[in-house]
Amino acid sequence: MTGPFISVSELSDALAEPNPPIVFDASLELHAPAFDGDYRMNPGRDRWLAGHIPGSQHVDVATQFSDTNAPTHYAHPEPQQIADELARLGVSRDSQVVIYDTTGTMWAARLWYLLRWIGVSARVLDGGYKAWTAGGHTVETGERPPRPASSPWKGESVRRAWVSKEELVERAADDERPLVCSLPAGSFTGADATRYARRGRIPNSVNVSSRDLFGSNGTLKSRVELILAYDAAGVDVAENSSEVLLYCGGGISASAGALTLAAIGQKAVRIYDGSLEEWSADPALPLVTG
């Protein structure tokens, strides 16, 4: 497996092989807030039932691959919980997994990041379902029950993936590790309404919107464009010289940021999972606007 992305043509060929990859549709629709505190989302299951890549299974990241007892949305569960859910869906430790969505790759990236954390070989379909249908490939409707894996397996982390609120609170202003907000510019500056308790950004962070790293057709921009986008924010990723810390609203856009960094070879990346949902809920923690 090379790189975190797989093209439509590669996936089409792989699905015709004797041992095809397991394909997940991770679509979920998170609505833009109309006012501060406006948090609305719709599961993507109905979209999947209406049309999907043949043989794929829909997964709900918000319930199946999140700690639903945590105080914030989408908090990562323990590795064993992820492994158990994957086994139920037919994934063994050595399975090849391909993930896509119909909602801008953000949710596919989140599931990719979780699977990568526990060492499962996963790639994201470049351009998602839109690229699949644009290529004239077959789709199917309805549902097939998953075939569970032959046996459960041990889930354990294989890499550092997360940065805590406490670590960011203690982070010095002159820390050389860049702190990148992956949200759109309006959320970074506080100009736009927020789903969370307060508007603004974490002090001493810079902005590289993960959505701006994909083209109008949903495919990833070129390596040069990605490097230049991070470079414009003062983040040197060309030399892979420093760990990059990412945050967003709830760990989803940051996962897409991690995906784009992996595509250009940046290996040292961690996500603040609580992100602004957790940070803004603590009135003692500062936020910057403007």
PDB file of N, CA and C in Angstrom, residues 30 65 81 107 153 199 252 288:
ATOM      1  N   LEU A  30     -22.934  17.239   8.522  1.00  0.00           N
ATOM      2  CA  LEU A  30     -22.899  18.180   9.640  1.00  0.00           C
ATOM      3  C   LEU A  30     -23.244  19.551   9.090  1.00  0.00           C
ATOM      4  N   PHE A  65     -17.843   4.599  15.810  1.00  0.00           N
ATOM      5  CA  PHE A  65     -16.409   4.824  15.963  1.00  0.00           C
ATOM      6  C   PHE A  65     -16.121   6.077  16.786  1.00  0.00           C
ATOM      7  N   GLN A  81     -12.204  -1.116  21.272  1.00  0.00           N
ATOM      8  CA  GLN A  81     -13.563  -0.840  20.809  1.00  0.00           C
ATOM      9  C   GLN A  81     -13.586  -0.706  19.289  1.00  0.00           C
ATOM     10  N   TRP A 107     -15.316  12.879   6.606  1.00  0.00           N
ATOM     11  CA  TRP A 107     -15.649  11.738   7.463  1.00  0.00           C
ATOM     12  C   TRP A 107     -14.851  10.506   7.087  1.00  0.00           C
ATOM     13  N   TRP A 153      -9.895  -9.806  17.286  1.00  0.00           N
ATOM     14  CA  TRP A 153      -8.459  -9.552  17.333  1.00  0.00           C
ATOM     15  C   TRP A 153      -8.164  -8.401  18.272  1.00  0.00           C
ATOM     16  N   ARG A 199     -16.870  31.787  20.054  1.00  0.00           N
ATOM     17  CA  ARG A 199     -16.167  31.918  18.785  1.00  0.00           C
ATOM     18  C   ARG A 199     -14.676  32.133  19.017  1.00  0.00           C
ATOM     19  N   ILE A 252     -12.795  16.416  13.225  1.00  0.00           N
ATOM     20  CA  ILE A 252     -13.111  15.860  11.906  1.00  0.00           C
ATOM     21  C   ILE A 252     -12.303  16.560  10.818  1.00  0.00           C
ATOM     22  N   VAL A 288      -9.030  33.679  20.625  1.00  0.00           N
ATOM     23  CA  VAL A 288      -8.667  34.884  19.909  1.00  0.00           C
ATOM     24  C   VAL A 288      -9.583  35.044  18.705  1.00  0.00           C
TER      25      VAL A 288
END
